Short mmCIF file of C-alpha atoms and ligand atoms in Angstrom, two decimals:
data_model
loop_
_atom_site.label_atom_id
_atom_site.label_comp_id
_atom_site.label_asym_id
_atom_site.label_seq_id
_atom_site.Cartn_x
_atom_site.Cartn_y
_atom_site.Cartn_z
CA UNK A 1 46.87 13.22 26.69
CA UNK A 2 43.63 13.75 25.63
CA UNK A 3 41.12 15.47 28.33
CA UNK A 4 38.18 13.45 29.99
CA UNK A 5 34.57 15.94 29.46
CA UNK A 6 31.12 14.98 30.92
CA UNK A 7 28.50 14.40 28.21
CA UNK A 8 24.82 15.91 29.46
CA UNK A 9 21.76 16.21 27.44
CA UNK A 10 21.20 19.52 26.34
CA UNK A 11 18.32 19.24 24.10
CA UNK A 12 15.27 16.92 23.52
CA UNK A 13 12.23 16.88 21.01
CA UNK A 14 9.86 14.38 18.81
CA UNK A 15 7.63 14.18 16.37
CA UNK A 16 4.86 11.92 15.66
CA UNK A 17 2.89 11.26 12.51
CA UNK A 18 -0.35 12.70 12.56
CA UNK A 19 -2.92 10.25 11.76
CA UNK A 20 -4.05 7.99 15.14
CA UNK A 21 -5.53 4.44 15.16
CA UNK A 22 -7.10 3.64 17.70
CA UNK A 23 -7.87 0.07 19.52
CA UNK A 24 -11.43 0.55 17.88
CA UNK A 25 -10.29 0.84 14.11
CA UNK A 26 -8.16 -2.30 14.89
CA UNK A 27 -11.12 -3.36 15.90
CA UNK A 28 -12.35 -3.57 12.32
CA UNK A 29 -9.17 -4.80 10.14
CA UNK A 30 -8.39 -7.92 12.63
CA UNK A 31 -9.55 -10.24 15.28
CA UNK A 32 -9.23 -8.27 18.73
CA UNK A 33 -10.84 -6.03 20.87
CA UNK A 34 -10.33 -2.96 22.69
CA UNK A 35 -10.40 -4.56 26.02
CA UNK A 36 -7.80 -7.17 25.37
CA UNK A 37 -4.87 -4.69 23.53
CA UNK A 38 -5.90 -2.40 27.04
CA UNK A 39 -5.49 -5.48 29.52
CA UNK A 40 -2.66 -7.13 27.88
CA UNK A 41 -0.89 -4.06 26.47
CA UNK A 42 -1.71 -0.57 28.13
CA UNK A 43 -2.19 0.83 24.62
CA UNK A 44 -4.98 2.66 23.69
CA UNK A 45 -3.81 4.30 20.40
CA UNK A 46 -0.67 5.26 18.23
CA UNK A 47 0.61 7.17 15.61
CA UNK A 48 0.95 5.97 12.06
CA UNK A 49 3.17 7.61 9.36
CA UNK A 50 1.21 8.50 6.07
CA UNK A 51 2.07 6.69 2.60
CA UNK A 52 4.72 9.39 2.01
CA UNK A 53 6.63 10.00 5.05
CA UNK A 54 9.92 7.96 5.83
CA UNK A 55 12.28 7.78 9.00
CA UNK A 56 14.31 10.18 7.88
CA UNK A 57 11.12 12.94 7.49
CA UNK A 58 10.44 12.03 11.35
CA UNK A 59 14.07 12.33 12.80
CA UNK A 60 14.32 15.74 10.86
CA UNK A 61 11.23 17.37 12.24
CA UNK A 62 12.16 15.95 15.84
CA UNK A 63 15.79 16.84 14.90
CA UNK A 64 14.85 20.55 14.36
CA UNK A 65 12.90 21.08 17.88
CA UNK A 66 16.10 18.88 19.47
CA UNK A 67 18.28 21.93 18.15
CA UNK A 68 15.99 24.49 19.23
CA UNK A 69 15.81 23.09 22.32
CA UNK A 70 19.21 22.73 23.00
CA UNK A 71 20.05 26.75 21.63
CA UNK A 72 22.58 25.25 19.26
CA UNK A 73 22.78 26.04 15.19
CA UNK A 74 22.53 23.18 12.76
CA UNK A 75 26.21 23.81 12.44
CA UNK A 76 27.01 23.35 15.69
CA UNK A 77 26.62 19.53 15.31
CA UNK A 78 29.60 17.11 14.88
CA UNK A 79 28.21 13.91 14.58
CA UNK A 80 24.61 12.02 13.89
CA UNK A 81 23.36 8.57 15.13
CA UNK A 82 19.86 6.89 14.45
CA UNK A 83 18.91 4.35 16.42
CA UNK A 84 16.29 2.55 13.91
CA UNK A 85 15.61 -0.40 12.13
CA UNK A 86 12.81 0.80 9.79
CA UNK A 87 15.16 3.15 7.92
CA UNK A 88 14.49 4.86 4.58
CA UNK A 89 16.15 2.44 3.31
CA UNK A 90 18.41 -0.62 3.69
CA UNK A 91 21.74 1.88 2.45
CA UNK A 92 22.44 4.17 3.30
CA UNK A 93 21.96 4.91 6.55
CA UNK A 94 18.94 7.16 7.72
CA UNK A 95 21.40 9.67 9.69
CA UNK A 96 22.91 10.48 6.63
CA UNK A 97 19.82 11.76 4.73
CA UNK A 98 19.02 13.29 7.96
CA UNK A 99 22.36 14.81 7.40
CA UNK A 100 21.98 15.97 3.93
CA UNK A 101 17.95 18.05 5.19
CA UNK A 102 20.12 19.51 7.76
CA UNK A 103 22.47 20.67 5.55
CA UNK A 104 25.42 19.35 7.20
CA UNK A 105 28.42 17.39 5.98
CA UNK A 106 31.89 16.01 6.44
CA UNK A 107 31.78 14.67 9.68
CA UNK A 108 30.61 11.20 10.93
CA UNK A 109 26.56 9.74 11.06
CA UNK A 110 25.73 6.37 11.06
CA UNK A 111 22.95 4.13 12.10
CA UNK A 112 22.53 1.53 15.08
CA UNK A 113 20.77 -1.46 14.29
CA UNK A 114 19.84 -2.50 17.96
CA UNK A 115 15.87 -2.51 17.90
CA UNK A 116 14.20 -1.15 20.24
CA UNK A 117 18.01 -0.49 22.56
CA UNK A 118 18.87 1.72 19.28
CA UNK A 119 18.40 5.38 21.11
CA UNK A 120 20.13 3.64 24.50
CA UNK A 121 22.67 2.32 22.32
CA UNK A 122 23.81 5.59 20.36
CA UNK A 123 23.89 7.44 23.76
CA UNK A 124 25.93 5.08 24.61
CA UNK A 125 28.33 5.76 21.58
CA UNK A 126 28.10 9.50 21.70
CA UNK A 127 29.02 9.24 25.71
CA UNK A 128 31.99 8.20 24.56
CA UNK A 129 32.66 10.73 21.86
CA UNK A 130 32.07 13.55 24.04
CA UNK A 131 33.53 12.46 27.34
CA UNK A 132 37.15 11.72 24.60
CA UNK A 133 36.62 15.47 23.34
CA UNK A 134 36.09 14.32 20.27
CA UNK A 135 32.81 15.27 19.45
CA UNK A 136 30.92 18.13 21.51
CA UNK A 137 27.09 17.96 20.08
CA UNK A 138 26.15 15.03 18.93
CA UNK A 139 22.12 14.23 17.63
CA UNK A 140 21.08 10.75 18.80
CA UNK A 141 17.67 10.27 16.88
CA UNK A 142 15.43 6.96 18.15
CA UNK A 143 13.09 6.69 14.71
CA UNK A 144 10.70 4.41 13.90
CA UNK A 145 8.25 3.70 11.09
CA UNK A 146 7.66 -0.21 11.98
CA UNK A 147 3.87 0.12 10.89
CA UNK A 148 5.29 -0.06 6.95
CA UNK A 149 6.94 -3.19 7.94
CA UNK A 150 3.45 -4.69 10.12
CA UNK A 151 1.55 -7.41 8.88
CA UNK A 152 -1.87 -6.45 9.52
CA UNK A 153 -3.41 -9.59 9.17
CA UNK A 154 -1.05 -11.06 12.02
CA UNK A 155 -3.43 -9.65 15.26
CA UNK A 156 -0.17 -11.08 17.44
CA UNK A 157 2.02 -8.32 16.34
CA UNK A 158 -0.20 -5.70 14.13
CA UNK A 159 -1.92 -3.98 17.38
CA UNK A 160 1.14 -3.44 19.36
CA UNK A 161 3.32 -0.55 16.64
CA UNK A 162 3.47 2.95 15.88
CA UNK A 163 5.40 5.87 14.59
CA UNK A 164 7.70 8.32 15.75
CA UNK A 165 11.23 9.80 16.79
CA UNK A 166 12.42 10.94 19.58
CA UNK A 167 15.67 13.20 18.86
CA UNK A 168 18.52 14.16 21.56
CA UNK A 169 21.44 16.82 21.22
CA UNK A 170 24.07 15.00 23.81
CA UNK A 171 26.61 17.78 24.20
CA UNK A 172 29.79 18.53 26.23
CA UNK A 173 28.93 19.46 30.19
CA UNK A 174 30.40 22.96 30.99
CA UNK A 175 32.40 22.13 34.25
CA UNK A 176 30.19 23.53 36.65
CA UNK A 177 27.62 22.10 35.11
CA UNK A 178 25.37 19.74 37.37
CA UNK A 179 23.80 18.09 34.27
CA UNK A 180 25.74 14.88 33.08
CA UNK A 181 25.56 11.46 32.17
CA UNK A 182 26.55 9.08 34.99
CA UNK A 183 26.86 5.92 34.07
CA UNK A 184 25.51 3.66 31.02
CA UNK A 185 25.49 -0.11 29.93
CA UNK A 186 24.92 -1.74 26.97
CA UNK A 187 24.69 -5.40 26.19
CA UNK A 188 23.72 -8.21 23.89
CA UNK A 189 22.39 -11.75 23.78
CA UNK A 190 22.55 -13.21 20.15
CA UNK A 191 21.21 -16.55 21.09
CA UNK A 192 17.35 -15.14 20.87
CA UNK A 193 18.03 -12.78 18.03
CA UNK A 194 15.28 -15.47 16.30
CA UNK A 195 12.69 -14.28 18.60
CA UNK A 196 11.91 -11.27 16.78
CA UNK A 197 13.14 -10.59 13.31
CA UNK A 198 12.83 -9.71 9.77
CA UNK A 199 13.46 -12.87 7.77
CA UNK A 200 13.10 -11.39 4.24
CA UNK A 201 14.69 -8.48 2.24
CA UNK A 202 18.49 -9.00 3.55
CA UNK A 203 20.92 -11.53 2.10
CA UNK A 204 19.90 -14.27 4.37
CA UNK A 205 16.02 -14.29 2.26
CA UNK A 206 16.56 -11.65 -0.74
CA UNK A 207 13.11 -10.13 -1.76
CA UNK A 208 11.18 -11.96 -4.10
CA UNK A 209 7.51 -12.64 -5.30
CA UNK A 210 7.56 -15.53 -2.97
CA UNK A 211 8.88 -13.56 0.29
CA UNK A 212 6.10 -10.73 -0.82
CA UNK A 213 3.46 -13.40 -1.42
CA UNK A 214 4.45 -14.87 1.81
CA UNK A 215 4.31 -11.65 4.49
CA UNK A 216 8.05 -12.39 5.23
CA UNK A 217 9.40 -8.46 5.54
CA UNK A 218 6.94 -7.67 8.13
CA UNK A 219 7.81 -8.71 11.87
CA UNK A 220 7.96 -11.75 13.23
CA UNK A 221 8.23 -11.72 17.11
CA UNK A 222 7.21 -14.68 19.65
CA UNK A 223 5.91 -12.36 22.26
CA UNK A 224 5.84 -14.17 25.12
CA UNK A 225 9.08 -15.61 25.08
CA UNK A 226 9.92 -12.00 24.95
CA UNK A 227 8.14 -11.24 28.08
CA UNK A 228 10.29 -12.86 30.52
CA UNK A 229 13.61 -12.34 28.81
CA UNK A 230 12.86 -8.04 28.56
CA UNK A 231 12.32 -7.70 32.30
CA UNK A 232 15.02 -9.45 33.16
CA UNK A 233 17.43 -8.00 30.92
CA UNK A 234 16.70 -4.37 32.02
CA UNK A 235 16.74 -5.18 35.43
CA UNK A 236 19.91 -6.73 35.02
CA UNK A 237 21.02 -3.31 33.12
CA UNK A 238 19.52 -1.12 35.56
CA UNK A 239 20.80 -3.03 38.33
CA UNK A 240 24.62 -2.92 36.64
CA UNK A 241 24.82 0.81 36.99
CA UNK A 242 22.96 1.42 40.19
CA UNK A 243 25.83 -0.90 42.04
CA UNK A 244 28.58 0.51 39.65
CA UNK A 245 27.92 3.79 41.01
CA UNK A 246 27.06 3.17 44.89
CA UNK A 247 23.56 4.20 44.16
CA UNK A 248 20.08 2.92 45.87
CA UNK A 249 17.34 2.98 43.78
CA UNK A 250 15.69 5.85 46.38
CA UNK A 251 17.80 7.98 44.72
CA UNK A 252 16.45 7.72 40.88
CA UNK A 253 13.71 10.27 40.67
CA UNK A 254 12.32 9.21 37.45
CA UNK A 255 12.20 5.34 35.83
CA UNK A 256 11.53 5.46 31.87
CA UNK A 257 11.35 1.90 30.39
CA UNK A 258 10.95 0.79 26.88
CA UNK A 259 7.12 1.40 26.30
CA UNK A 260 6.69 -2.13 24.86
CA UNK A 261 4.12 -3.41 27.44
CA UNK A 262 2.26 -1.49 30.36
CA UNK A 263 2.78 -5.55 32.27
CA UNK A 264 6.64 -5.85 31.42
CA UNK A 265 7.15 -1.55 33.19
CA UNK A 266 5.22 -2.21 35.83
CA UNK A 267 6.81 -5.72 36.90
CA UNK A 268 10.72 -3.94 35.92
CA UNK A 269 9.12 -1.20 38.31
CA UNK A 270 8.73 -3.68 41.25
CA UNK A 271 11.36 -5.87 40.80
CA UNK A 272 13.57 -2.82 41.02
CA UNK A 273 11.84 -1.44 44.05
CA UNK A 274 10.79 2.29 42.75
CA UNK A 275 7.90 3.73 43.84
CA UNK A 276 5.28 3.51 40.77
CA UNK A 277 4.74 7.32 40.82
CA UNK A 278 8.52 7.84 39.33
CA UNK A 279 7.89 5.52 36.21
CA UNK A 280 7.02 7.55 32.96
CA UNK A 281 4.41 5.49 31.01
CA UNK A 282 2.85 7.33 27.79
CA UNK A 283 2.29 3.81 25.75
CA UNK A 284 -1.33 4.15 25.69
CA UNK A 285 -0.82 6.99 23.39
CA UNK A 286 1.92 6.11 21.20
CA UNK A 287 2.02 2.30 21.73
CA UNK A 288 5.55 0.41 20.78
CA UNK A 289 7.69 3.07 18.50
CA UNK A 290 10.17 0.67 19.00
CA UNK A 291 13.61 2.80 19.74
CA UNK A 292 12.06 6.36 19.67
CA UNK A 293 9.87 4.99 22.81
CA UNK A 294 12.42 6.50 25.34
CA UNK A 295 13.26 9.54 23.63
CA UNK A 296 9.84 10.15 22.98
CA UNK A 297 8.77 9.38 27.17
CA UNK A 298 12.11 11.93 27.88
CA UNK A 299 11.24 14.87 25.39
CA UNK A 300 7.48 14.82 26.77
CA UNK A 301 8.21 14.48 30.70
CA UNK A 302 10.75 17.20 30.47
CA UNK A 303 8.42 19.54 27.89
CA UNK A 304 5.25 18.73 30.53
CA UNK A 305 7.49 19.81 33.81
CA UNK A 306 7.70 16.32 34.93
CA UNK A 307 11.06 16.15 34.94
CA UNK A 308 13.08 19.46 35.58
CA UNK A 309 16.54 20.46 35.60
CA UNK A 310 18.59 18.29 38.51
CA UNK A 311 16.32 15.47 38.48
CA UNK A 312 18.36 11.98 38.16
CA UNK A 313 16.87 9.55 35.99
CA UNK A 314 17.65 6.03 35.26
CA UNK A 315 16.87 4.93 31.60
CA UNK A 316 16.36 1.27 30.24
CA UNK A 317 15.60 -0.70 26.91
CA UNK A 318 15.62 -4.07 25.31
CA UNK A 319 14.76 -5.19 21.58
CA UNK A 320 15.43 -7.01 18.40
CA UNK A 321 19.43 -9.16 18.90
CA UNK A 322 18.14 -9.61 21.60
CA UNK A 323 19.83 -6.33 22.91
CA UNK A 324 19.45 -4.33 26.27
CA UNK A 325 20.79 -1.76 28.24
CA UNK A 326 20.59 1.34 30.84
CA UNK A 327 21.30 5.23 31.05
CA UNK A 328 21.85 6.89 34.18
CA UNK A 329 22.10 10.23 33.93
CA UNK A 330 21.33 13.66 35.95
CA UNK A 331 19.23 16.24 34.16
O1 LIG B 1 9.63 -3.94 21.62
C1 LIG B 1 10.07 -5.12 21.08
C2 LIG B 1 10.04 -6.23 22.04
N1 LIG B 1 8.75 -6.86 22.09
C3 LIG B 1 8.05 -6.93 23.21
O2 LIG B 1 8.42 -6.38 24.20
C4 LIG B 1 6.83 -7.75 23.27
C5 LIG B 1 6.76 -8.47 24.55
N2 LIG B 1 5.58 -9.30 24.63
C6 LIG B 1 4.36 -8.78 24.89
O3 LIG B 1 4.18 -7.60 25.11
C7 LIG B 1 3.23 -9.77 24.98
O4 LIG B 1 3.74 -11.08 24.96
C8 LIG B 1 2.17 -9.59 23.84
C9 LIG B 1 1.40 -8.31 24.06
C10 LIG B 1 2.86 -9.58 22.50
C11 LIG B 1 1.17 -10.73 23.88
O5 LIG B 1 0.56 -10.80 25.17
P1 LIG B 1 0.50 -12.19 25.95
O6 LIG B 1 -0.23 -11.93 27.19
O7 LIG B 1 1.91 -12.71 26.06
O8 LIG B 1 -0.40 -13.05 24.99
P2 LIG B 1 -0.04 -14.43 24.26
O9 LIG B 1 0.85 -14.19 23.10
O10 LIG B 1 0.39 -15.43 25.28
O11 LIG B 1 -1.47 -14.84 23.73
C12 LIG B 1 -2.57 -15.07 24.61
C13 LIG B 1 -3.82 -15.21 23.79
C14 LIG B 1 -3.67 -16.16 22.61
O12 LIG B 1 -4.89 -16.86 22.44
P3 LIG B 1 -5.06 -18.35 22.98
O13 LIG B 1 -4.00 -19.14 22.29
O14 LIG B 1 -4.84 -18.26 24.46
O15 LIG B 1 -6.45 -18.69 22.59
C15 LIG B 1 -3.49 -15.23 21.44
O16 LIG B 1 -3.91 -15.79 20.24
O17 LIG B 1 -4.19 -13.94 23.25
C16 LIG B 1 -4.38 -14.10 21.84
N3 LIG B 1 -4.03 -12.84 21.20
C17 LIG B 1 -4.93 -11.87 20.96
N4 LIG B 1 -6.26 -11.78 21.19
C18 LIG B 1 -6.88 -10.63 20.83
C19 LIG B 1 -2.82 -12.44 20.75
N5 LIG B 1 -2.91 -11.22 20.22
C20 LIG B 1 -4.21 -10.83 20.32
C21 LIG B 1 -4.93 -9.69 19.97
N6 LIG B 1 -6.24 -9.62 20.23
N7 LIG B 1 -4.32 -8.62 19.36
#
């Protein structure tokens, strides 16, 4: 019979590119203002890879403080997922270059293609692998480099972006251990995966001059629609695992959302009843960095002493499928 473990987190850490834009140099290449990406978005500035870096240079250098963190070797590792959809490439996947800088081999890494859900998605996965006993440290990256596929004429979509991982080492829980992953839900609803997409550069719309010419492997999203559809889905995930595990939501210490709109956290905030002082919000540095968002908000509330050791914290993202789901997990 195989053995039932607790997964935990046992290590955190990001990197983002070190070149900013700000709402003021956006400003200048498109038809908006500060005032209205503030008001409509809660994003002040972001991150944006240089002409040379790819995904897999992010992951890595959030990989390596991940490790550090956690007081594991590279070695140590058993198995590597990346939540993007802005990979190095389209094959092969990003987590296994990021295998290859780490030196690693012969064991299993793969990539999640669930937008902005990809880092909630791969905890998901590894949960599974280390609660079986078949994998005890597994690196769950969240990269992004979505500003290479932005269309910066398209002031709908071209203000909201920026760059960045967020990486995770999700290990086996020693038994006394009070850290551990409670509960976690992932889900899926296909019928909107038009509402935000890449039409061109995958066998649906092969690249050509004509897709170049026409802006088509940049993102496409109908925002609004969006809107609605993200707070409801991650209140429904949210909501899924509170009940699942008898749990109010007075008992979450700390709320971290997607960072995809200041308006869609703060109305998943009310709808669920916290208390606005437990929701992380960092997007007015970083902006959308699609699925390294939540990493990202995790690695810098537990670096700044925000959250600490204990703490129970109830995770949620939706994106690109249209996909969603929820972590709940103790520090
Ligand atoms: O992470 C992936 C999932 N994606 C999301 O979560 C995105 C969810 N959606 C959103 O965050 C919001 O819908 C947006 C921020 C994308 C847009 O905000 P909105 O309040 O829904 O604006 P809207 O699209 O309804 O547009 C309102 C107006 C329009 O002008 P008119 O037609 O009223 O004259 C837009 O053309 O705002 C205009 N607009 C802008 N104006 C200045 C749209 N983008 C801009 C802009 N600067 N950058």
């Amino acid at each position: 019979m195989i053995e039932k473990y607790f997964a935990k987190i046992k290590g955190t850490g990001r990197y983002v590119p070190e070149k900013i834009l700000t709402n003021f140099d956006l400003e200048k290449m498109v038809d908006t203002s500060d005032e209205w990406i503030r008001t409509r978005t809660g994003m002040s500035e972001r991150h944006i890879a240089s002409e040379s870096q790819a995904a897999s240079d992010l992951a890595y250098e959030a990989a390596l403080k991940a490790i550090e963190d956690a007081n594991i070797k590279n070695k140590d590792i058993d198995m590597i997922i990346c939540g993007t959809i802005s990979g190095d490439h389209p094959f092969p996947s990003t987590a296994c270059i990021l295998q290859k800088k780490l030196g690693l081999k012969n064991f299993p890494a793969f990539d999640v293609s669930a937008g902005c859900t990809g880092w909630i998605y791969g905890a998901n996965i590894a949960k599974q692998y280390v609660e079986n006993g078949l994998a005890k440290n597994v690196l769950v990256i969240g990269v992004e480099i979505l500003t290479k596929i932005t269309n910066y004429q398209d002031r709908n979509t071209c203000v909201l972006f920026g760059d960045g991982a967020g990486a995770t080492i999700i290990s086996r829980a020693e038994p006394k251990d009070i850290s551990r992953f409670i509960d976690t839900e992932i889900s899926a609803d296909g019928s909107h995966y038009d509402l935000l997409v890449q039409h061109a550069g995958g066998s649906r719309m092969p690249a050509s001059q004509k897709t170049v010419e026409k802006n088509l492997h940049t993102v496409y999203m109908e925002g609004n629609k969006i809107f609605k559809l993200a707070i409801r889905s991650m209140y429904n995930a949210c909501d899924i695992v509170l009940k699942r595990n008898n749990m109010d939501v007075k008992s979450i210490d700390w709320l971290i959302t997607h960072q995809a709109n200041l308006r869609i956290i703060q109305a998943l905030g009310k709808k669920l009843k916290i208390d606005e002082n437990k929701v992380i919000v960092n997007i007015e540095k970083y902006a959308n960095t699609s699925a390294a968002t939540i990493p990202i908000a995790l690695d810098e509330a537990i670096r700044n002493n925000v959250i600490r050791h204990g703490d129970i914290v109830l995770l949620a993202s939706f994106g690109a499928g249209l996909t969603s789901g929820s972590l709940l997990l103790r520090l």
